[in-house]
Structure formats: C-alpha cells, structure tokens
XYZ file of C-alpha atoms in Angstrom:
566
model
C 76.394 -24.348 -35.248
C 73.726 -26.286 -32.829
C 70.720 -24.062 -31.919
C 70.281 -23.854 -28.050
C 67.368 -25.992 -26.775
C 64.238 -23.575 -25.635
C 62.900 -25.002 -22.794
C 59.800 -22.611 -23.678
C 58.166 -20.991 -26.709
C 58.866 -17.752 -26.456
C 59.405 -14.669 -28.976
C 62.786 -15.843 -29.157
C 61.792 -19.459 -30.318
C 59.330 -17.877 -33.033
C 62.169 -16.147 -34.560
C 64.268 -19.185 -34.153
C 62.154 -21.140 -35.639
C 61.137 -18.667 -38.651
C 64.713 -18.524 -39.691
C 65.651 -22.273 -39.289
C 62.196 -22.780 -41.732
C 63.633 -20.295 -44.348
C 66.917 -22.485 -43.991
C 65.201 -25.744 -44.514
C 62.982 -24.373 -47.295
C 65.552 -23.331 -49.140
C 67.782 -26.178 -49.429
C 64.598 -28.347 -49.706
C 63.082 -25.324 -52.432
C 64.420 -27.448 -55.832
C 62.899 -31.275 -54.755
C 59.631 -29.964 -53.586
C 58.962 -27.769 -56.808
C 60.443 -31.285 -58.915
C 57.505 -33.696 -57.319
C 54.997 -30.723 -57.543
C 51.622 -32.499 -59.293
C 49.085 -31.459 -57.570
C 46.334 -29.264 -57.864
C 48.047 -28.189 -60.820
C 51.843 -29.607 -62.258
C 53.621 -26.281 -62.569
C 56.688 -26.648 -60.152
C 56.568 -23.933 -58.099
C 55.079 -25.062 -54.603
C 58.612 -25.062 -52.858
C 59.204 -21.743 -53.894
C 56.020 -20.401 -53.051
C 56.476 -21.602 -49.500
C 60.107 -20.295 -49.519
C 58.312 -17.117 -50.120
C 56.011 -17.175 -47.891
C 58.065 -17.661 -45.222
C 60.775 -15.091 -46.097
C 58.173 -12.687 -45.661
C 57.126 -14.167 -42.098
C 60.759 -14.400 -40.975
C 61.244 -10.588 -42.063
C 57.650 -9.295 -40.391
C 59.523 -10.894 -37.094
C 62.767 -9.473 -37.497
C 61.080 -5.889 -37.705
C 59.388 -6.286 -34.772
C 62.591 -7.610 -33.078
C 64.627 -4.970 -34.873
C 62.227 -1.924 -33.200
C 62.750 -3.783 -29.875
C 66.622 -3.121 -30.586
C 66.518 -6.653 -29.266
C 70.197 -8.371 -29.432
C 69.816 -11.786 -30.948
C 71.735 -13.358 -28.580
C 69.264 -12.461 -25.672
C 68.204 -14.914 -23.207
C 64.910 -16.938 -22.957
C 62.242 -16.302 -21.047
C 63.775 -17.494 -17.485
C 66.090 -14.967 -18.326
C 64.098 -11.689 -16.796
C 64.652 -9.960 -19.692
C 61.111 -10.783 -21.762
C 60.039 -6.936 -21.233
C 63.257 -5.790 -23.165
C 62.077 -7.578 -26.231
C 58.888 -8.352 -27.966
C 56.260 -10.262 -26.497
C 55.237 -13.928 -27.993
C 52.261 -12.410 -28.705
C 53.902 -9.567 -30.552
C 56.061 -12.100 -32.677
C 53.995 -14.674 -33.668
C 51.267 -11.724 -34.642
C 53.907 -10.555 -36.690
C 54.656 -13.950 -38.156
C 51.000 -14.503 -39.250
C 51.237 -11.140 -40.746
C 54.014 -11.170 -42.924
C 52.807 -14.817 -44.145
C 49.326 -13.534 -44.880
C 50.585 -10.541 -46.799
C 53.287 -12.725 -48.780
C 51.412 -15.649 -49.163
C 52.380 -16.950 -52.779
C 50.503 -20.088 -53.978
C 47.977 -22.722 -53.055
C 50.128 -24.021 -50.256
C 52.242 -21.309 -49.309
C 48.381 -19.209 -48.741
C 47.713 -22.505 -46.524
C 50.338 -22.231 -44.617
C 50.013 -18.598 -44.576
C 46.749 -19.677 -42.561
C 48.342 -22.544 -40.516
C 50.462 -19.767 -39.172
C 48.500 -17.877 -38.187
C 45.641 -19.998 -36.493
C 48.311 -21.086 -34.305
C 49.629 -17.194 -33.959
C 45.691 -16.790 -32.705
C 45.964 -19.343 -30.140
C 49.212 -18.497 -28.809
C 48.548 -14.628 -28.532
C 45.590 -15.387 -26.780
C 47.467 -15.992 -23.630
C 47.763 -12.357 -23.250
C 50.894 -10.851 -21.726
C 52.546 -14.597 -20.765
C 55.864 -14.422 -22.299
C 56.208 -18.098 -23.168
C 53.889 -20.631 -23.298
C 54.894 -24.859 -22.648
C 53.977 -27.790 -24.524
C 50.136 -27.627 -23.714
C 50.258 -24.391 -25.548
C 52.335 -25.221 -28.155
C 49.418 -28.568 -28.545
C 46.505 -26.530 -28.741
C 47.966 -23.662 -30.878
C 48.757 -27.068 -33.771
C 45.239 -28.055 -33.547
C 43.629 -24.941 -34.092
C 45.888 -24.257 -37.298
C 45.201 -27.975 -38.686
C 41.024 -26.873 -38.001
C 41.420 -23.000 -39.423
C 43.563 -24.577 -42.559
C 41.159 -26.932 -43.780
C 38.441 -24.250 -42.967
C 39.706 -22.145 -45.260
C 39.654 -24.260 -48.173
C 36.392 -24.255 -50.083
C 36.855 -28.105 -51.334
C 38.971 -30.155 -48.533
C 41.448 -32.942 -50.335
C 42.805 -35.814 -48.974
C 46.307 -36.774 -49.442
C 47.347 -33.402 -49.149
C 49.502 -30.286 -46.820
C 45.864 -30.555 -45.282
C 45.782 -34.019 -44.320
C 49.683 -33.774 -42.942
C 48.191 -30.891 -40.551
C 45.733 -32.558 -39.208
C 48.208 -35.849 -38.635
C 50.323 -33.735 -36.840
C 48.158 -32.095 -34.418
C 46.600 -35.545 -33.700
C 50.525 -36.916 -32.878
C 50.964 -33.756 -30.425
C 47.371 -34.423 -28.567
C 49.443 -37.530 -27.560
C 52.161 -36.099 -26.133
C 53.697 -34.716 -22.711
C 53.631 -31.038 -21.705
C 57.015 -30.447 -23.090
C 57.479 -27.884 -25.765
C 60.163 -30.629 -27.519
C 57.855 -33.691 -26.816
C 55.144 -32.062 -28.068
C 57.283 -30.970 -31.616
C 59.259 -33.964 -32.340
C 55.368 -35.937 -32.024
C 53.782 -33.435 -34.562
C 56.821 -34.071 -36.870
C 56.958 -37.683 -36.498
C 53.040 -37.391 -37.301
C 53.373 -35.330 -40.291
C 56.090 -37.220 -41.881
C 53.962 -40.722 -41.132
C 50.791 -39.284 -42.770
C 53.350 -37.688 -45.858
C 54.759 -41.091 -47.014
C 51.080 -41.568 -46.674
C 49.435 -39.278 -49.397
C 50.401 -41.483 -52.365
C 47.667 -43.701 -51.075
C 44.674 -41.289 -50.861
C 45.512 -39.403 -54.314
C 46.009 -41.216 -57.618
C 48.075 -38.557 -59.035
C 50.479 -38.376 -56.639
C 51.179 -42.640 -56.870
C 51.298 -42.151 -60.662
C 53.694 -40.136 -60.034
C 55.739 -42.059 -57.976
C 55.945 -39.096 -55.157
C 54.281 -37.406 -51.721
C 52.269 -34.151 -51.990
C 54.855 -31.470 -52.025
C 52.576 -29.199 -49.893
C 53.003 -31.812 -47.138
C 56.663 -32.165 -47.455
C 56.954 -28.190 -47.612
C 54.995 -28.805 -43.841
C 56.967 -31.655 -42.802
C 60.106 -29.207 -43.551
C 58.325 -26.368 -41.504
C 58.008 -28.863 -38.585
C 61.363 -30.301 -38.627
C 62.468 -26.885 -37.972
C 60.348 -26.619 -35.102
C 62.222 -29.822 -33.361
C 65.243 -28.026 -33.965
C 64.226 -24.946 -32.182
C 62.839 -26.705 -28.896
C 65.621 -29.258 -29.067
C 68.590 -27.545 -30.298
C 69.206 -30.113 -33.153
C 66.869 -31.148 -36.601
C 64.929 -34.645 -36.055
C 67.077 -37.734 -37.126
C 64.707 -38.981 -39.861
C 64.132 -37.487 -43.336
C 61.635 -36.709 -45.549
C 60.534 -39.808 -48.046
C 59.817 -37.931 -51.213
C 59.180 -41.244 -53.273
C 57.159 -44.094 -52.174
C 55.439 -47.397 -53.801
C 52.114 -47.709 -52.144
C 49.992 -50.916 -51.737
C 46.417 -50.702 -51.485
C 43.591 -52.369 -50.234
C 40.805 -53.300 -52.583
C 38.466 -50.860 -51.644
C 40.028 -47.279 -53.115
C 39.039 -44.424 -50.047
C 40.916 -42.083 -52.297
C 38.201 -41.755 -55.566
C 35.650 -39.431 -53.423
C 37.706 -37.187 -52.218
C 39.839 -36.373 -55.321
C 36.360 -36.291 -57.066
C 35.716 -32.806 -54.700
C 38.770 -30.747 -56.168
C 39.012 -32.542 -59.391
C 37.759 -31.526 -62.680
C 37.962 -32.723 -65.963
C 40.014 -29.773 -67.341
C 41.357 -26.867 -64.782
C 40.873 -23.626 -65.441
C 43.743 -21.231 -67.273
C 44.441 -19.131 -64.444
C 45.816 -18.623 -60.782
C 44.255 -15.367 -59.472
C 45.811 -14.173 -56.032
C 45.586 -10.830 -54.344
C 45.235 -9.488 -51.161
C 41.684 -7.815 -49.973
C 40.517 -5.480 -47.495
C 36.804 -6.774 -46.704
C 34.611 -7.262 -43.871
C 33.614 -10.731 -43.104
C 29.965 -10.830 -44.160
C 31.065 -9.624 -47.532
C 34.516 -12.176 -47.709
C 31.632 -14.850 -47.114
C 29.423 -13.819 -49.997
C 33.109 -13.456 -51.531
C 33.645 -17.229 -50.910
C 30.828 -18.635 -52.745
C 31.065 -16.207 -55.867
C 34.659 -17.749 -56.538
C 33.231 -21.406 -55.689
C 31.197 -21.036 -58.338
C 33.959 -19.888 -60.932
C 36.858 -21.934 -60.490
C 38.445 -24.684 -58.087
C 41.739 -24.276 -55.843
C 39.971 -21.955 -54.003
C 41.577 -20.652 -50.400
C 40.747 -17.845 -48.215
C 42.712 -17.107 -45.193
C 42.994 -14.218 -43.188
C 40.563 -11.875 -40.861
C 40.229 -8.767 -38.894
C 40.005 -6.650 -42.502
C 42.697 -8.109 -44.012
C 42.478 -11.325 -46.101
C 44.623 -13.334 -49.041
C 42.544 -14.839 -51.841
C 43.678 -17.862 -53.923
C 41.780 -19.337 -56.709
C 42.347 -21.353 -60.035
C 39.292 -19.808 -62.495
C 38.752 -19.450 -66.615
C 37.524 -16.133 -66.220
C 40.470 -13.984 -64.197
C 38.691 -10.881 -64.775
C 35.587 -12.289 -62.930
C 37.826 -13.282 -60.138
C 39.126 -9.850 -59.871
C 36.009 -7.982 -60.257
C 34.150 -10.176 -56.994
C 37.015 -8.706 -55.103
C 35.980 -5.374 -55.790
C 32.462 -5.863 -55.188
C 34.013 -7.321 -51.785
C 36.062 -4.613 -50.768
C 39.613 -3.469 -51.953
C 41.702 -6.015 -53.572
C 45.729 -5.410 -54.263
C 48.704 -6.976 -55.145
C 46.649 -9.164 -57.931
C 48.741 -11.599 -59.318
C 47.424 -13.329 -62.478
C 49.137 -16.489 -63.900
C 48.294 -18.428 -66.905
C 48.667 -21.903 -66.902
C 48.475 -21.743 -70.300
C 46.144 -24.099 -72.453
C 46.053 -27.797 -71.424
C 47.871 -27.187 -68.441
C 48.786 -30.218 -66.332
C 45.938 -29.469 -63.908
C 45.316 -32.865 -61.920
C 42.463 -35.018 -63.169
C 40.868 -38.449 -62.629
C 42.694 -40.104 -65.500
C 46.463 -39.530 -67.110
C 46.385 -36.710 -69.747
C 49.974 -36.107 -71.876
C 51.747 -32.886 -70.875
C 50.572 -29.874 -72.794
C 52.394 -28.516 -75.450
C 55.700 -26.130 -75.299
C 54.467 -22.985 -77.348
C 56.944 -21.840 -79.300
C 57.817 -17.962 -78.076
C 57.010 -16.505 -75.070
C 57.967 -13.242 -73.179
C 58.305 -13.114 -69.380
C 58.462 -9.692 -67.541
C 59.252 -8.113 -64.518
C 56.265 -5.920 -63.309
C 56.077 -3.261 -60.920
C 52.299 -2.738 -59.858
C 49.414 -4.875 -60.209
C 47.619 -2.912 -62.735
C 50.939 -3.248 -65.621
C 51.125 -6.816 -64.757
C 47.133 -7.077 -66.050
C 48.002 -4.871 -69.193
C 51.276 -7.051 -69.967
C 49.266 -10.380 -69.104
C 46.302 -9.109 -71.516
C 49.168 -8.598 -74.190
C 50.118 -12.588 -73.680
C 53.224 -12.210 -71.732
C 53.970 -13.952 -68.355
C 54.314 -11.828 -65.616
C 56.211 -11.615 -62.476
C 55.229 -8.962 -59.979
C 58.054 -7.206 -58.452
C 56.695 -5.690 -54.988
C 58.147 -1.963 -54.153
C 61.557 -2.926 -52.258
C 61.079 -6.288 -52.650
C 63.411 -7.571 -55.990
C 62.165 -10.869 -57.322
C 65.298 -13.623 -56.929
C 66.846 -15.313 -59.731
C 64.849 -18.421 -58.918
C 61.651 -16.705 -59.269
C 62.460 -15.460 -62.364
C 63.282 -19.325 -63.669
C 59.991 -20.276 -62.581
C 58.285 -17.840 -64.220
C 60.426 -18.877 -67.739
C 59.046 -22.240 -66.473
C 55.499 -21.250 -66.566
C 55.625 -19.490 -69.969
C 56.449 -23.371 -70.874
C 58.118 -22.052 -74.561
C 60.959 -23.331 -76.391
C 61.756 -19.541 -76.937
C 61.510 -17.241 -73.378
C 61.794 -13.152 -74.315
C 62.918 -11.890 -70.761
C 62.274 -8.349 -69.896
C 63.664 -7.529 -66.477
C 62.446 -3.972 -66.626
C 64.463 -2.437 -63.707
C 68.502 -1.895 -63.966
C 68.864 -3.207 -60.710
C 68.007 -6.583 -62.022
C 70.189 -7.280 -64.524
C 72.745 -9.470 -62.786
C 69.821 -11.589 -61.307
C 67.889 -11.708 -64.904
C 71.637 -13.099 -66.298
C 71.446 -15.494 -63.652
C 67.908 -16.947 -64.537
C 68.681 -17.225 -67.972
C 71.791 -18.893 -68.183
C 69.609 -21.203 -65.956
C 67.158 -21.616 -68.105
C 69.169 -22.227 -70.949
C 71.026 -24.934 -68.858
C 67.135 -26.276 -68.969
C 66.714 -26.318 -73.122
C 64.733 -23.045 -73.235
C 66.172 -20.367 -75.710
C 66.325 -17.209 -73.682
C 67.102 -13.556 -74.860
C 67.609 -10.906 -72.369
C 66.919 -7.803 -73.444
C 68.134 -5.204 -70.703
C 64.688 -3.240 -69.955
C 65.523 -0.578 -67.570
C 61.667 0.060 -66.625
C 58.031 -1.128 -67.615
C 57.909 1.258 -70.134
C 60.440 0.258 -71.856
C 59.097 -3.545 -71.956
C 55.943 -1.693 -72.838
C 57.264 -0.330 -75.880
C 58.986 -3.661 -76.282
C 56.060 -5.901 -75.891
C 54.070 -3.560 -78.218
C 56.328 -4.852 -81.586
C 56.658 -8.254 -80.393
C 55.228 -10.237 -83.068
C 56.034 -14.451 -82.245
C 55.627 -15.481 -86.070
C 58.915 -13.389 -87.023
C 61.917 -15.386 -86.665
C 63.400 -15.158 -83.073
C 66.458 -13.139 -83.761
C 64.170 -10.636 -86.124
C 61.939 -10.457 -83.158
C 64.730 -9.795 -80.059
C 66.230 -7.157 -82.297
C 63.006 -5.150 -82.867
C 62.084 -5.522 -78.974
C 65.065 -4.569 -78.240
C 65.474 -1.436 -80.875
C 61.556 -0.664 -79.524
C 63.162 -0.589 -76.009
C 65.947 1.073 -76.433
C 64.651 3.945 -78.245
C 62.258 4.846 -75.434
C 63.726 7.523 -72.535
C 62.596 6.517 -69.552
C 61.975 8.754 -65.772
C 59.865 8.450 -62.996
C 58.048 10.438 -60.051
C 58.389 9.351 -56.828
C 58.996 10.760 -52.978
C 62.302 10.710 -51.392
C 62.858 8.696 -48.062
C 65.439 10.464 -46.478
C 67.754 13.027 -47.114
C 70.482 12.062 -49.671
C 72.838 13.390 -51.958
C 71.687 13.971 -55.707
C 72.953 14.422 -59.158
C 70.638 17.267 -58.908
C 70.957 18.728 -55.365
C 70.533 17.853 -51.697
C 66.853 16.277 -51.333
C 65.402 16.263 -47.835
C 62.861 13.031 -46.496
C 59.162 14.159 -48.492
C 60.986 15.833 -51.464
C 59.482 15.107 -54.884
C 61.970 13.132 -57.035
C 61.965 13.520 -61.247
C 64.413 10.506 -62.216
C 65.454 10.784 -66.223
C 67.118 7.809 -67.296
C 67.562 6.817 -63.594
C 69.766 10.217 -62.353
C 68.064 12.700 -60.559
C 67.223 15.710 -62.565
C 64.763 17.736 -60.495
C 63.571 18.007 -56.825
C 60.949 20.040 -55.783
C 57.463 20.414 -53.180
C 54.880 19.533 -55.826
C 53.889 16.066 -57.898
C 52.643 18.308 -60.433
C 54.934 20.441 -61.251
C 57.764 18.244 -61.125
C 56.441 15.775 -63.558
C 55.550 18.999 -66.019
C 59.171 19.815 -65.528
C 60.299 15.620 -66.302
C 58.076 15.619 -69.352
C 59.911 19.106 -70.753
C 63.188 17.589 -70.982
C 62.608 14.731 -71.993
C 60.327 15.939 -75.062
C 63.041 18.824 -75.822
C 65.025 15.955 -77.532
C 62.155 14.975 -79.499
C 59.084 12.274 -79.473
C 55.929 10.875 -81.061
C 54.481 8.947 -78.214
C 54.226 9.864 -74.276
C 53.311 6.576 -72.052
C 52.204 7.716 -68.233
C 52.099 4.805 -65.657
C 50.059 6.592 -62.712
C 50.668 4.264 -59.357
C 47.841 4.282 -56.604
C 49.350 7.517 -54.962
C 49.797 9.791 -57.660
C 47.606 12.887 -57.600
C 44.053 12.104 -59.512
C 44.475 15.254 -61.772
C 48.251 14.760 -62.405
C 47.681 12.687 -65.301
C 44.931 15.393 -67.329
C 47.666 17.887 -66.667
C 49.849 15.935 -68.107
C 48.303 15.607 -71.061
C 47.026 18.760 -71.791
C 50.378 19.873 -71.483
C 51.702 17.738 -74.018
C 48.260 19.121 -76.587
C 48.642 22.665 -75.961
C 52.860 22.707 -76.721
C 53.986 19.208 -78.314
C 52.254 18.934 -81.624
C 51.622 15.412 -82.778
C 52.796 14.098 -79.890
C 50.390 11.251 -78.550
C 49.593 10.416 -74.961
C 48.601 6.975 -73.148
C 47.847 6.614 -69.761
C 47.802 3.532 -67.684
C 46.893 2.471 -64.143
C 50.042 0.766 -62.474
C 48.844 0.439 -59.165
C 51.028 -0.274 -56.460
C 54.133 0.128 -58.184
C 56.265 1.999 -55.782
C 56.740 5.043 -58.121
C 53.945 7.651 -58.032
C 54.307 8.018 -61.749
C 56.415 6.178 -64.696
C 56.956 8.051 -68.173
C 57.955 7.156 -71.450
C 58.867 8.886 -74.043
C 59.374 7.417 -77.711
C-alpha cells in the first residue's frame, strides 16, 4: 500500500521513514552482504545495517508506544502534535537505538549519520515539524559528524555517498520531497561512483556496499516525503574508465595496510569526552577501521586491531565499556590491501555459539570458537546465525545455540548453511553452560562425528538452572511469583521463588547436587550480588565433597546467575 506524502518532517515521518528503511534493508540485506569487500571481505555489512536500524525503528516505536499514539494519526497540520511525541523526541530516540545497536563498520557510521542529523533537527526545540531547509541542514551535519568520526577518512566509500548527498540537497528547494529525492539522486550518482576511487571495489566488479546500504536508507526517505520509492535503482555492478592520473592510490593508502589485523572489537562505553579523545588515539595506534560515534556519556567504539585484549582494556582505562563483541577474522582474512591476495584458507572445524553476556563470549572466543552475542530479550535471527557460520569460514561448523528458545531458528541457519557446502551439526545446547561443558571436550583433530558425539554427551550430561528476577506476576510450576520475586529455574521450570539472591541460589545448587556431581560452573552476570558467588562455593566445600567449583564473569547476560552442574 502507497505511503501518504508528508508535506513536513515530523515525528510521524521519522517513524515512517525508520520502518520503510528496515523494509528496504531487508530485502536489499543478501546483495549488499554478497558485494561486501571492503575494509574487510566478510559479508556481513547488509546485515549489520539491517541491525542497526531494527534497533532505531524499535527505540521510536517505544517512544510512540508510551505516547499511546495511534499510527494512523495525522501530520503535523493536523493539531494533534501534542498527543504524540515531539520530532525532537523521535528522532532522539532514533539516534539512540542506532547508537546502542550499532553492529559493524558501517552500520556504527550510520549509527552516527543518524544521529548528527537527530542533533540538528532536535535543535529546533519544541517545533513539531521542520521543512526542507531543515531537513538540508540536518543531511549536512550528518555527512560532517560521519566522516568526523572516523579516525582514517576513505574515499569511495558510505562516507563519500554522505557527503554527495548533502551536497545534491544544498541544491535544492525548501521542500521536504525536493530536498530527499536530490540527496538520493546524489548518493546513488556518487555510488556507481566508488569503483573509481577504490581499486578493490573495481576488481571486484561492484560499489561499496556501505554506500548502497545509504543509498537504500535514502530511497526510503523519498518514499516517506513523497508517498512512493524513487523510480531508479541501485547499480550494484559497474565497469569504470579512468583517467590516467589514479586520485584513488592516496586515499586507499590511509586505511590500507599490508595485512589487517585478526579482530573486530565493538562495545559500547560510558566515558567523558576528554577521556573518549585520549581513547581515540590509543586505538589509532593499535589497529585500523577505527570509528567512534556517539556523545553526551554514551559512545559506540569500532575498531579492527591484533591485540583485542588491548582494545578492550583502553576502554576501561576510558570509562565503562559493555556489550564487547569480539570477532576473529581469522588468519589471512580478506582484509582489503593495495594488491590482490588469494582468499584465506577454510579451516577445517569450527564451533559457533550463541552467547549471553559479554564476558562468556570472551571465555568461548579465548577457547577458539566464534561467537554470537545474544542481547537479554533480544534473540539473534536465523540470518545472524549464518553469518556467524560464515565467519568461522570452516568446512565443518559445530553450532551451539545455547538457549531452548532457539532451536527452531538454529535449524533454520543450518540447513542454510549446509545449502552453502559447510557441514553443520547442531547440537541442542539449552544454556552457556552447557556449550561450556561442550566446548571444554571439543578436540578438532578427532574425526567430526567422534567429536559431535562427545560435545554433545559433554552437554547433555550437564543440569542446567539459573537466577534471575521476575518481571511481573505470573503463574509458576512452583507457585504464584509477584514483579521483584527471585526466580531459581532447574532445567528451565521454576523450582523456587523467594526475597533473597542468596538464598535462592543455595537452595538451586541443593537440588541439583542431591542427584549427584563432580563439577559446579557459576556464570555471575553484572547484577548478581558480589558475595553470592564465595557463598556459593563455600557451600559446595563445607557439604559436597570432591565436588569442584568454577566461577566466571558473564556480564550482561540477562540472568543474575547461570549454574552448571556435571
């Protein structure tokens, strides 16, 4: 069904045009991950942007949703702006949820498009709409506070399509439409461009996926001031002709090394801006890639470095990092370079898990598997899943979902995978304990069914509960629990509700050990009580004999405490 035209850009049109971009993005998800080459070949940078703007599009439908706003509610000539969030409210929100789900090198860049242009347009104070003039300057600011936030600015890429589109709107009238379908035409002009001021991408035969993820963004835009998408396409493959003098060398020469470092360190960071400044030039100096958006407190970090730990640690000397995500490109990655190198080497067995807190995806990631971090009420899609099979880049994928909920969705990924060459086992992990135990037998030189079957024996002989606070109140296996109720989950049931972390987690750990066990694993997330965990294990010396105890840090990983008993 046709969108209706907005004759201004309003809070309505921001959450038009947040859910026509999630649209776009995800039919356009599977090209722009296949021409994906640059900074590094790994095929992910339409899903990251998907991502990133799922978790805009939600941060806006919150603040709509505690408006109790109907969609269908007029625009701004309507009267009824003070029933409804402001534009300021919206696209605040927007910039928000983009800079807290940022995924990526260009889904963090957009993440800071967004909300340069949320910073301009919530700048006009209480105006409930703003016109094309508004709409202009709030498209320049996010081309100048995108390329600001890169350390190393590259031609030929998302960066260079920003800029070519707020130079196309400077030209246009004071119409919100005008000044949308000239950004667009602008963006998509200097897209079929970018072949022509990177190598890599003309070797490749394709545009900068980054760009065409913006060009996507945009084309929604025209759709929300004009009520229907522009009439030209995206040109993902071009031939380009060039003049004898190169521009391109130079600037590739700025984000280009001769090998790229092993791994993609992202996390969010609570910091004050002297300190994210020092911040910036301590990560310079370790790695490439490297983009910092954000402000007032709260930023996103993205950088491509040898030394992940390093990366994490300047964080903490910067303030409080969370939700770290560590990838490994793995050895000879495809990272891009000034001359052709082959693609790396499949490795022969991999495992690829489903984590729930930042500090089990470091311990699984130190034990060589690939890791996906699954955010508290925020289940990873099948598609995510595939790309993180992808990244493992094995001819043999060991997939540990590690939550119940997920096994329909892990299914999904692996029969795609499969479909893709890659021999996948799923072994049906019902938490990270259990792909602890898993991962701790995994040995890749036994043969792959000798290996699945002792993961999966490892896995399957470990009980499994949990700690955590109830919501609401609900109905139980074990009772009636009211909202702020301690939970004890045992193999997923309820078993015990009651005031106090403590003592409910004493009381989780006695049943499950009255059936027997030689090893207790405790997973203690970021709000768990600091002394629950040497309770915990003086309990288990003082009445389990030869029972051993490990404790972990999860970090944010919903639950306030995971436990395993094998």
């Amino acid at each position: 069904m046709a969108q209706v035209p907005q004759r201004f850009f309003d809070a309505l049109a921001v959450r038009t045009w947040c859910g026509l971009s999630l649209r776009a993005l995800g039919r356009a998800r599977e090209e722009i991950d296949a021409i994906n080459v640059y900074p590094v070949a790994d095929g992910d940078t339409g899903t990251n942007l998907y991502l990133t703007v799922e978790s805009a599009a939600a941060a806006v439908e919150a603040v709509f949703a505690a408006h109790e706003v109907d969609p269908g509610a007029g625009d701004a000539e309507d009267g009824d702006e003070e029933d409804g969030p402001s534009l300021a409210d919206a696209v605040g929100a927007m910039a928000h949820g983009a800079l807290i789900g940022a995924r990526g090198n260009s889904g963090t860049i957009l993440a800071q498009l967004l909300r340069g242009m949320a910073q301009v347009l919530s700048a006009r104070g209480d105006s409930p709409h703003t016109g094309g003039s508004g709409l202009r300057a709030a498209l320049r600011h996010a081309a100048e506070s995108a390329r600001n936030a890169v350390a190393r600015p590259v031609e030929g890429t998302v960066l260079t399509v920003a800029s070519a589109a707020a130079d196309a709107a400077d030209g246009a009238g004071d119409d919100c439409a005008e000044v949308a379908l000239a950004a667009y035409e602008g963006a998509r002009a200097a897209l079929a461009a970018t072949p022509g001021q990177l190598p890599v991408l003309e070797r490749a035969g394709v545009v900068d996926a980054g760009g065409h993820g913006l060009v996507t963004v945009l084309a929604a835009l025209v759709e929300t001031c004009t009520g229907r998408p522009p009439e030209t396409g995206v040109v993902l493959h071009a031939r380009v002709e060039h003049d004898d003098a190169d521009p391109a060398g130079e600037c590739v020469a700025a984000g280009a090394g001769e090998d790229g470092p092993a791994f993609e360190v992202i996390y969010l960071l609570e910091a004050e801006d002297a300190a994210v400044a020092r911040l910036r030039q301590r990560l310079d100096a370790l790695g490439d890639s490297l983009v910092v958006v954000g402000g007032d407190g709260l930023w996103n970090v993205h950088v491509h470095v040898d030394d992940a730990g390093a990366a994490v640690e300047a964080g903490v000397e910067a303030g409080r990092p969370y939700r770290i995500r560590i990838t490994h490109f793995g050895h000879g990655d495809v990272h891009t370079t000034g001359a052709e190198r082959p693609p790396r080497e499949r490795a022969q067995r991999a495992v690829v898990a489903v984590v729930p807190g930042e500090g089990l995806a470091e311990l699984y990631a130190g034990a060589g598997a690939t890791t996906l971090l699954a955010r508290p009420g925020e289940p990873p899609a099948s598609g995510e899943l595939v790309q993180a099979v992808r990244r493992a880049h094995a001819r043999e994928v060991v997939l540990l979902p590690n939550d119940a909920e997920l096994r329909h969705t892990a299914a999904a990924a692996a029969e795609q995978a499969r479909a893709e060459g890659v021999r996948v086992a799923l072994i049906p992990t019902r938490s990270a304990v259990q792909g602890i135990a898993a991962l701790a037998v995994h040995e890749a030189e036994r043969r792959f069914d000798e290996d699945v079957v002792a993961m999966t024996s490892a896995a399957g002989a470990t009980r499994h509960a949990e700690v955590t606070v109830a919501e609401r109140q609900s109905w139980t296996t074990a009772g009636i629990c009211q909202a702020g109720d301690v939970l004890g989950l045992i193999d997923g049931d309820v078993a015990v509700i009651g005031p106090d972390v403590s003592r409910v987690a004493a009381t989780v750990l006695d049943r499950m050990l009255s059936a027997g066990g030689e090893l207790v694993t405790l997973v203690l997330g970021d709000e768990a009580p600091q002394d629950v965990a040497d309770q915990l294990e003086a309990r288990v010396r003082e009445a389990y004999l030869a029972v051993d105890t490990v404790v972990y840090r999860g970090g944010r990983q919903g639950a306030l405490l995971l436990v395993g008993v094998e």
